GROMACS .gro file of C-alpha atoms in nm:
model
  255
    1UNK     CA    1  -3.663   0.033  -0.267
    2UNK     CA    2  -3.874  -0.174  -0.023
    3UNK     CA    3  -3.640  -0.077   0.263
    4UNK     CA    4  -3.668   0.292   0.174
    5UNK     CA    5  -4.048   0.267   0.155
    6UNK     CA    6  -4.061   0.103   0.498
    7UNK     CA    7  -3.826   0.363   0.645
    8UNK     CA    8  -4.041   0.647   0.512
    9UNK     CA    9  -4.360   0.483   0.646
   10UNK     CA   10  -4.190   0.474   0.987
   11UNK     CA   11  -4.110   0.844   0.965
   12UNK     CA   12  -3.737   0.818   0.897
   13UNK     CA   13  -3.552   1.084   0.702
   14UNK     CA   14  -3.368   0.895   0.427
   15UNK     CA   15  -3.037   0.990   0.267
   16UNK     CA   16  -2.928   0.761  -0.015
   17UNK     CA   17  -2.554   0.713  -0.063
   18UNK     CA   18  -2.504   0.567  -0.408
   19UNK     CA   19  -2.285   0.589  -0.716
   20UNK     CA   20  -2.628   0.633  -0.890
   21UNK     CA   21  -2.513   0.443  -1.199
   22UNK     CA   22  -2.775   0.169  -1.144
   23UNK     CA   23  -3.065   0.412  -1.109
   24UNK     CA   24  -3.310   0.476  -1.393
   25UNK     CA   25  -3.598   0.716  -1.444
   26UNK     CA   26  -3.856   0.479  -1.291
   27UNK     CA   27  -3.654   0.440  -0.970
   28UNK     CA   28  -3.576   0.811  -0.951
   29UNK     CA   29  -3.946   0.891  -0.990
   30UNK     CA   30  -4.023   0.649  -0.704
   31UNK     CA   31  -3.762   0.815  -0.483
   32UNK     CA   32  -3.912   1.158  -0.553
   33UNK     CA   33  -4.257   1.029  -0.456
   34UNK     CA   34  -4.112   0.897  -0.130
   35UNK     CA   35  -3.970   1.244  -0.058
   36UNK     CA   36  -3.625   1.125   0.044
   37UNK     CA   37  -3.410   1.399   0.196
   38UNK     CA   38  -3.097   1.368  -0.017
   39UNK     CA   39  -2.910   1.161  -0.272
   40UNK     CA   40  -2.534   1.182  -0.235
   41UNK     CA   41  -2.301   1.042  -0.499
   42UNK     CA   42  -1.933   1.044  -0.586
   43UNK     CA   43  -1.803   1.191  -0.911
   44UNK     CA   44  -1.425   1.171  -0.944
   45UNK     CA   45  -1.393   1.401  -1.243
   46UNK     CA   46  -1.592   1.551  -1.529
   47UNK     CA   47  -1.316   1.416  -1.754
   48UNK     CA   48  -1.454   1.082  -1.870
   49UNK     CA   49  -1.111   0.921  -1.903
   50UNK     CA   50  -1.018   1.008  -1.544
   51UNK     CA   51  -1.351   0.918  -1.383
   52UNK     CA   52  -1.395   0.588  -1.567
   53UNK     CA   53  -1.033   0.495  -1.502
   54UNK     CA   54  -1.091   0.529  -1.127
   55UNK     CA   55  -1.426   0.346  -1.124
   56UNK     CA   56  -1.296   0.080  -1.361
   57UNK     CA   57  -1.629   0.089  -1.546
   58UNK     CA   58  -1.630   0.234  -1.901
   59UNK     CA   59  -1.923   0.470  -1.953
   60UNK     CA   60  -1.985   0.517  -1.580
   61UNK     CA   61  -1.951   0.898  -1.592
   62UNK     CA   62  -2.202   0.930  -1.877
   63UNK     CA   63  -2.452   0.712  -1.692
   64UNK     CA   64  -2.407   0.902  -1.367
   65UNK     CA   65  -2.445   1.242  -1.535
   66UNK     CA   66  -2.757   1.121  -1.714
   67UNK     CA   67  -2.910   1.018  -1.382
   68UNK     CA   68  -2.800   1.343  -1.218
   69UNK     CA   69  -3.008   1.530  -1.475
   70UNK     CA   70  -3.307   1.308  -1.392
   71UNK     CA   71  -3.257   1.360  -1.018
   72UNK     CA   72  -3.259   1.735  -1.081
   73UNK     CA   73  -3.567   1.703  -1.303
   74UNK     CA   74  -3.761   1.521  -1.030
   75UNK     CA   75  -3.658   1.775  -0.767
   76UNK     CA   76  -3.459   1.549  -0.533
   77UNK     CA   77  -3.185   1.733  -0.341
   78UNK     CA   78  -2.842   1.616  -0.457
   79UNK     CA   79  -2.493   1.627  -0.313
   80UNK     CA   80  -2.185   1.546  -0.521
   81UNK     CA   81  -1.865   1.439  -0.350
   82UNK     CA   82  -1.513   1.405  -0.484
   83UNK     CA   83  -1.235   1.199  -0.332
   84UNK     CA   84  -0.907   1.351  -0.446
   85UNK     CA   85  -0.619   1.125  -0.547
   86UNK     CA   86  -0.307   1.168  -0.755
   87UNK     CA   87  -0.502   1.094  -1.073
   88UNK     CA   88  -0.776   1.354  -1.022
   89UNK     CA   89  -0.622   1.601  -0.778
   90UNK     CA   90  -0.739   1.916  -0.960
   91UNK     CA   91  -1.072   1.783  -1.093
   92UNK     CA   92  -1.260   1.951  -0.807
   93UNK     CA   93  -1.237   2.289  -0.984
   94UNK     CA   94  -1.465   2.196  -1.275
   95UNK     CA   95  -1.693   1.998  -1.044
   96UNK     CA   96  -1.732   2.292  -0.808
   97UNK     CA   97  -1.843   2.513  -1.100
   98UNK     CA   98  -2.078   2.239  -1.223
   99UNK     CA   99  -2.242   2.206  -0.880
  100UNK     CA  100  -2.272   2.583  -0.835
  101UNK     CA  101  -2.438   2.614  -1.177
  102UNK     CA  102  -2.688   2.337  -1.097
  103UNK     CA  103  -2.747   2.431  -0.733
  104UNK     CA  104  -2.609   2.101  -0.602
  105UNK     CA  105  -2.429   2.062  -0.275
  106UNK     CA  106  -2.059   1.984  -0.314
  107UNK     CA  107  -1.805   1.822  -0.083
  108UNK     CA  108  -1.445   1.725  -0.137
  109UNK     CA  109  -1.205   1.511   0.063
  110UNK     CA  110  -0.843   1.407   0.019
  111UNK     CA  111  -0.820   1.146   0.296
  112UNK     CA  112  -0.731   0.805   0.156
  113UNK     CA  113  -0.687   0.554   0.436
  114UNK     CA  114  -0.617   0.188   0.495
  115UNK     CA  115  -0.873  -0.088   0.456
  116UNK     CA  116  -1.040  -0.216   0.777
  117UNK     CA  117  -0.831  -0.535   0.753
  118UNK     CA  118  -0.507  -0.333   0.779
  119UNK     CA  119  -0.424  -0.342   0.407
  120UNK     CA  120  -0.234  -0.018   0.337
  121UNK     CA  121  -0.241  -0.042  -0.044
  122UNK     CA  122  -0.500   0.239  -0.091
  123UNK     CA  123  -0.254   0.485   0.065
  124UNK     CA  124  -0.043   0.475  -0.253
  125UNK     CA  125  -0.324   0.676  -0.418
  126UNK     CA  126  -0.278   0.966  -0.177
  127UNK     CA  127  -0.182   1.310  -0.298
  128UNK     CA  128   0.186   1.395  -0.295
  129UNK     CA  129   0.308   1.663  -0.055
  130UNK     CA  130   0.335   1.909  -0.344
  131UNK     CA  131  -0.019   1.834  -0.462
  132UNK     CA  132  -0.150   1.885  -0.109
  133UNK     CA  133   0.021   2.221  -0.078
  134UNK     CA  134  -0.101   2.329  -0.424
  135UNK     CA  135  -0.471   2.276  -0.345
  136UNK     CA  136  -0.501   2.277   0.035
  137UNK     CA  137  -0.637   2.631   0.069
  138UNK     CA  138  -0.914   2.553  -0.180
  139UNK     CA  139  -0.990   2.221  -0.014
  140UNK     CA  140  -1.005   2.376   0.333
  141UNK     CA  141  -1.244   2.640   0.203
  142UNK     CA  142  -1.472   2.374   0.052
  143UNK     CA  143  -1.460   2.174   0.375
  144UNK     CA  144  -1.512   2.488   0.585
  145UNK     CA  145  -1.193   2.417   0.780
  146UNK     CA  146  -1.112   2.680   1.040
  147UNK     CA  147  -0.787   2.720   1.230
  148UNK     CA  148  -0.869   2.613   1.583
  149UNK     CA  149  -0.651   2.551   1.887
  150UNK     CA  150  -0.777   2.236   2.056
  151UNK     CA  151  -0.828   2.287   2.428
  152UNK     CA  152  -0.757   2.025   2.694
  153UNK     CA  153  -1.128   1.994   2.775
  154UNK     CA  154  -1.235   1.936   2.413
  155UNK     CA  155  -1.381   1.597   2.317
  156UNK     CA  156  -1.152   1.395   2.092
  157UNK     CA  157  -1.456   1.271   1.900
  158UNK     CA  158  -1.784   1.467   1.931
  159UNK     CA  159  -1.942   1.242   1.667
  160UNK     CA  160  -1.979   0.954   1.916
  161UNK     CA  161  -2.227   1.165   2.114
  162UNK     CA  162  -2.464   1.172   1.817
  163UNK     CA  163  -2.405   0.866   1.599
  164UNK     CA  164  -2.355   0.492   1.576
  165UNK     CA  165  -2.265   0.270   1.283
  166UNK     CA  166  -2.453  -0.057   1.223
  167UNK     CA  167  -2.352  -0.306   0.954
  168UNK     CA  168  -2.567  -0.553   0.764
  169UNK     CA  169  -2.517  -0.822   1.029
  170UNK     CA  170  -2.641  -0.596   1.307
  171UNK     CA  171  -2.293  -0.538   1.451
  172UNK     CA  172  -2.258  -0.193   1.607
  173UNK     CA  173  -1.949   0.028   1.593
  174UNK     CA  174  -1.881   0.375   1.741
  175UNK     CA  175  -1.854   0.510   1.385
  176UNK     CA  176  -1.776   0.393   1.033
  177UNK     CA  177  -1.401   0.450   1.081
  178UNK     CA  178  -1.355   0.291   1.423
  179UNK     CA  179  -1.394  -0.081   1.367
  180UNK     CA  180  -1.421  -0.206   1.723
  181UNK     CA  181  -1.747  -0.393   1.779
  182UNK     CA  182  -1.949  -0.262   2.073
  183UNK     CA  183  -2.260  -0.476   2.038
  184UNK     CA  184  -2.518  -0.630   1.810
  185UNK     CA  185  -2.878  -0.515   1.767
  186UNK     CA  186  -3.001  -0.879   1.764
  187UNK     CA  187  -2.848  -0.939   2.106
  188UNK     CA  188  -2.920  -0.608   2.282
  189UNK     CA  189  -3.144  -0.310   2.227
  190UNK     CA  190  -2.989   0.000   2.076
  191UNK     CA  191  -3.086   0.188   2.392
  192UNK     CA  192  -2.875  -0.051   2.601
  193UNK     CA  193  -2.573  -0.031   2.367
  194UNK     CA  194  -2.600   0.348   2.348
  195UNK     CA  195  -2.615   0.399   2.725
  196UNK     CA  196  -2.436   0.102   2.879
  197UNK     CA  197  -2.147  -0.001   2.653
  198UNK     CA  198  -1.827   0.068   2.851
  199UNK     CA  199  -1.605   0.124   2.546
  200UNK     CA  200  -1.847   0.375   2.395
  201UNK     CA  201  -1.880   0.559   2.726
  202UNK     CA  202  -1.502   0.567   2.764
  203UNK     CA  203  -1.460   0.701   2.410
  204UNK     CA  204  -1.712   0.977   2.482
  205UNK     CA  205  -1.522   1.074   2.796
  206UNK     CA  206  -1.183   1.115   2.626
  207UNK     CA  207  -1.053   1.471   2.591
  208UNK     CA  208  -0.763   1.631   2.406
  209UNK     CA  209  -0.572   1.628   2.736
  210UNK     CA  210  -0.561   1.248   2.689
  211UNK     CA  211  -0.362   1.285   2.365
  212UNK     CA  212  -0.001   1.320   2.485
  213UNK     CA  213   0.145   1.359   2.136
  214UNK     CA  214  -0.115   1.611   2.021
  215UNK     CA  215  -0.219   1.853   2.294
  216UNK     CA  216   0.114   2.038   2.299
  217UNK     CA  217   0.204   1.984   1.933
  218UNK     CA  218   0.315   2.295   1.745
  219UNK     CA  219   0.066   2.208   1.471
  220UNK     CA  220  -0.228   2.172   1.711
  221UNK     CA  221  -0.439   2.448   1.555
  222UNK     CA  222  -0.383   2.315   1.201
  223UNK     CA  223  -0.498   1.963   1.286
  224UNK     CA  224  -0.820   1.784   1.201
  225UNK     CA  225  -0.767   1.455   1.383
  226UNK     CA  226  -0.996   1.149   1.374
  227UNK     CA  227  -0.934   0.895   1.655
  228UNK     CA  228  -1.087   0.613   1.450
  229UNK     CA  229  -0.851   0.687   1.163
  230UNK     CA  230  -0.555   0.705   1.402
  231UNK     CA  231  -0.647   0.359   1.532
  232UNK     CA  232  -0.705   0.217   1.184
  233UNK     CA  233  -0.378   0.342   1.036
  234UNK     CA  234  -0.141   0.366   1.329
  235UNK     CA  235  -0.289   0.125   1.584
  236UNK     CA  236  -0.337   0.374   1.867
  237UNK     CA  237  -0.661   0.561   1.935
  238UNK     CA  238  -0.472   0.818   2.144
  239UNK     CA  239  -0.153   0.834   1.938
  240UNK     CA  240  -0.048   1.034   1.635
  241UNK     CA  241  -0.255   1.008   1.319
  242UNK     CA  242  -0.009   0.995   1.030
  243UNK     CA  243  -0.254   1.139   0.775
  244UNK     CA  244  -0.368   1.418   1.010
  245UNK     CA  245  -0.005   1.504   1.084
  246UNK     CA  246   0.072   1.523   0.711
  247UNK     CA  247  -0.210   1.770   0.643
  248UNK     CA  248  -0.140   1.972   0.960
  249UNK     CA  249   0.224   2.006   0.861
  250UNK     CA  250   0.123   2.127   0.514
  251UNK     CA  251  -0.116   2.383   0.665
  252UNK     CA  252   0.151   2.515   0.901
  253UNK     CA  253   0.372   2.592   0.601
  254UNK     CA  254   0.094   2.744   0.390
  255UNK     CA  255  -0.091   2.951   0.648
   0.00000   0.00000   0.00000
């Protein structure tokens, strides 16, 4: 709370990413008085057995829903997100209705990727091909996905022109999926890292023409490719992204 207070005193817009289970009415009241911009939390399912099974914490759904009602009561904007896995692949339907009824923002994602240390075990939670095809049209609608042919001159990662990721040790990364250190805020000013880091500048300069496996792919217009994810999972920033290919292939069959 002290960090949030300081950030607001300095004029920062604050978005709080939290599972919200540790909040209580006193803290929620404080957050409303600090006029934070948004609280965003993850709800896996409105089915208690499914949600609590994924979190591993009995009673976590009840606690989160209780705090959601308090967040609504105190007028703080709220966004609910759902990560879809085999266990909860159709839970987004009830959650979408719940969010519409309560005027909450809602986002859904089905990308389950490797850990930063290369451990691929989370990938076993991914949706099956059949599950992907069963829900992909709904998911694309919720994510506002549009069919789009990527041009040679298009940036491979427009996010790097707007954002950086900084961890608790001050290490700086191009984003929170591309774990290549480009500096440290205790060693150099952000301004220097932002403008002078050669890797970041190179990443910003890369275009779709630099993706030999992707620019002429038959599934180009169905693809939503993240270079950081391609590097994390497949070891090549400019190579194929196995997860992007899987979803693009499913779209090509559906659309």
